Amino acid sequence: MTDTSRLLHSKRIVRIGRAPDNDVVVRDLMASRYHAELHTTEAGGFEVVDLGSSNGTYVNGRAVERCEIGPSDLVGIGQTSFQLDGDRLVERGDAESGAFTARDLTVRERHRGEYKTLLDSVSIDLPEKSLVAIVGPSGSGKSTLLRALTGYRPADSGEVLYDGRDLYQQFAELRHRIGLVPQDDILHPQLTVMKALRYAARLRFPHDTDAAERDARVTEVLAELGLSHRAENRITALSGGQRKRVSVALELLTKPALLLLDEPTSGLDPGLDRQVMQMLRGLADGGRRIAVVTHSVANLHMCDRLLVLAPGGRTAYFGPPQYALEFFGHDDWADVFRDFDQYPDRDWAAIYRQSIHHRTYSAGKAEEEARSTESERTADGPAEQPQGVPSVRPPKPPSWGSQLVTLVRRNFSVIVADRGHVGLLAALPLIMGVLSAAVPAAYGFMAASQPAGRPLACGPIANVDAQCVLLVLAIGACLTGTANSVRELVQERVIYQRDRATGLSRSAYVLSKVTVLGVITAAQGLILAVIGLAGRKLPTAGLVTQPSAIELVLVVVLLAITSMMLGLIISALVRTAEKTMPLLVVSTVAQVMFTGAIFPMFNDTGLAQLSWLSPSRWAVAAQAATIDLTRIGPPADAAHPKLADPLWAHTAAQWSMDVSVLVGLGVMGVAVVTGMLRRHEPQVMRRR
């Protein structure tokens, strides 16, 4: 650590950051190159000034742009903390407090008007270089505890102290110091290991981190986990244990001091189970604190501590794993779990509290040490602490534009890597276009000529085929657009949740999907329209363009894109991918019925207004306006002009209105999807 005593005496400004030409160099990729400055005030004190850093500068967990500091204040830069010690700026490591402590965590959930306790006053501490296993029967609150420990779902009561600091109140700063590996893989399986980790590094590290620095960190993590020889393999080609290592590698990119894993050995055979636990044991011995939720009890002897949860989320045991079976009075874990099931009214928590294990290994000692540390920190006066959950939003989050570019590149890479999916994307518009072309083209989109023997007074024969063509084009555009996106969000929800917790912008994520899928859908709509309209007689000029084909093709493309937004809404709404297919069918059928081309609905109060929410209603209306379908359509319209659909009026103003509403529905869809994603985010992030 740089001796800052001389610097603070000789310079009024001391610059702090990752670049080697700073006065104080922070060797942490989570810090910006030029992160902050320490200024000497006129009164002889000091103030810290943020230099527009990507991850923000924090004082006592509160994001600041400029703030006076004293000896009792803790300054957070990246994952490094500093304090003033007289006239010196001293780095304060995470390990100084010696524990990660959760105290009396209680979580309740409202169900059918009543509150159900999922977690009941659970306490746990993770000393430095420790591996702690969390086991228990299904429904005992293991995953709920993990979400409470990470801040994903803050406990209703109790507190979580990281380095003696409240995690819930200072989540914005501390979230980068906690790694979470959920049960499902948090990487796109279509990508290679190296490419997936590179994209993750681009999203998690400051925008001023160059490619060489990111690649060096990725290479370092792969070597640490023994995955260097698998760097160019697709994740789908890896074994279950190797895929879990890759998920762990993603979390280790930012060098978290605390790593939590949810069922990392689920579905693995005993050999892979042991490999994963040996890997976690090695990571703990390397200086990290690790907690792992598991159903497997075969390798608990590798852990330092074991937390057993009984039904109802109560602590049944916390202590060394080698004493656990003796405590429960059995020789096999199957018998212990059987007792949980057979004696649901037994107060397991009370039995544990009366045992010597509670007096020896409970979290009480760690809590006292954490309180002592906090008291020492505020001995010279209370430090300003943020109130409420979560803490104040950082003044400048990681670059929104950089995230958008990275997400767009990642989305394209994922799509291109799946050749079968690419083939389907190419085939779908061709098939729908051919079906559109199969509609008879005898009359095109113009009124038919007068047949021989028919009196001239009868006028032209109605072109019934034109309406059929518009309907088939609409069906193709709706189905193509919705099918492209209906599974897009739900199938990578776990990835989004983890990225969001580490600072991903919700709007950047949504716009990246709209950009990539929009380009693909627009190309498909263009192919569909060109094939469907080829060889047909079209009006020479449109209402706003010449030739009229431009208007017709543009509307098909816009309908496909807006239907793609409808697919994203469905994908954000459902909780499982299996529910998307029925909704895809329902939404497509609804759009077909609301086109107004099957039966008139403009004069049906209620139904007409409901159809305004359907993109196909406005798309068909715009095309009908272009070709003057009211005049050349079915005879009923010509015979009863009062029944003519007003949205089909053959005027430039009406066409512009139809197209404007169609575009507006698409824009509204972006806003709806962005808002709906909040439901699937970590609770502590929903106010951001």
mmCIF file with all atom_site columns, C-alpha atoms in Angstrom, residues 11 70 160 215 234 274 302 343 397 419 444 450 486 496 529 535-536 586 605 628 633 672:
data_model
loop_
_atom_site.group_PDB
_atom_site.id
_atom_site.type_symbol
_atom_site.label_atom_id
_atom_site.label_alt_id
_atom_site.label_comp_id
_atom_site.label_asym_id
_atom_site.label_entity_id
_atom_site.label_seq_id
_atom_site.pdbx_PDB_ins_code
_atom_site.Cartn_x
_atom_site.Cartn_y
_atom_site.Cartn_z
_atom_site.occupancy
_atom_site.B_iso_or_equiv
_atom_site.pdbx_formal_charge
_atom_site.auth_seq_id
_atom_site.auth_comp_id
_atom_site.auth_asym_id
_atom_site.auth_atom_id
_atom_site.pdbx_PDB_model_num
ATOM 1  C CA . LYS A 1 11  ? -0.142  17.759  -2.246  1.00 0.00 ? 11  LYS A CA 1
ATOM 2  C CA . GLY A 1 70  ? -12.981 11.960  9.024   1.00 0.00 ? 70  GLY A CA 1
ATOM 3  C CA . VAL A 1 160 ? -26.926 -9.431  7.620   1.00 0.00 ? 160 VAL A CA 1
ATOM 4  C CA . ASP A 1 215 ? -8.845  -11.320 -20.889 1.00 0.00 ? 215 ASP A CA 1
ATOM 5  C CA . ARG A 1 234 ? -19.066 -24.834 -26.034 1.00 0.00 ? 234 ARG A CA 1
ATOM 6  C CA . ARG A 1 274 ? -17.061 -34.877 -4.902  1.00 0.00 ? 274 ARG A CA 1
ATOM 7  C CA . MET A 1 302 ? -15.096 -31.376 3.728   1.00 0.00 ? 302 MET A CA 1
ATOM 8  C CA . TYR A 1 343 ? -42.208 -35.383 14.326  1.00 0.00 ? 343 TYR A CA 1
ATOM 9  C CA . PRO A 1 397 ? -23.905 3.713   -12.888 1.00 0.00 ? 397 PRO A CA 1
ATOM 10 C CA . ARG A 1 419 ? -27.376 -23.202 -36.392 1.00 0.00 ? 419 ARG A CA 1
ATOM 11 C CA . GLY A 1 444 ? -54.344 -8.447  -57.756 1.00 0.00 ? 444 GLY A CA 1
ATOM 12 C CA . GLN A 1 450 ? -66.084 -5.572  -66.474 1.00 0.00 ? 450 GLN A CA 1
ATOM 13 C CA . VAL A 1 486 ? -42.025 -15.494 -27.056 1.00 0.00 ? 486 VAL A CA 1
ATOM 14 C CA . TYR A 1 496 ? -30.908 -11.692 -16.219 1.00 0.00 ? 496 TYR A CA 1
ATOM 15 C CA . ALA A 1 529 ? -44.029 -9.285  -47.944 1.00 0.00 ? 529 ALA A CA 1
ATOM 16 C CA . GLY A 1 535 ? -46.617 -10.901 -59.350 1.00 0.00 ? 535 GLY A CA 1
ATOM 17 C CA . ARG A 1 536 ? -49.718 -9.084  -58.125 1.00 0.00 ? 536 ARG A CA 1
ATOM 18 C CA . VAL A 1 586 ? -53.984 -17.595 -28.443 1.00 0.00 ? 586 VAL A CA 1
ATOM 19 C CA . THR A 1 605 ? -69.330 -1.106  -29.405 1.00 0.00 ? 605 THR A CA 1
ATOM 20 C CA . ASP A 1 628 ? -58.677 1.447   -51.299 1.00 0.00 ? 628 ASP A CA 1
ATOM 21 C CA . GLY A 1 633 ? -63.554 -5.176  -51.519 1.00 0.00 ? 633 GLY A CA 1
ATOM 22 C CA . VAL A 1 672 ? -44.575 -2.592  -20.690 1.00 0.00 ? 672 VAL A CA 1
#
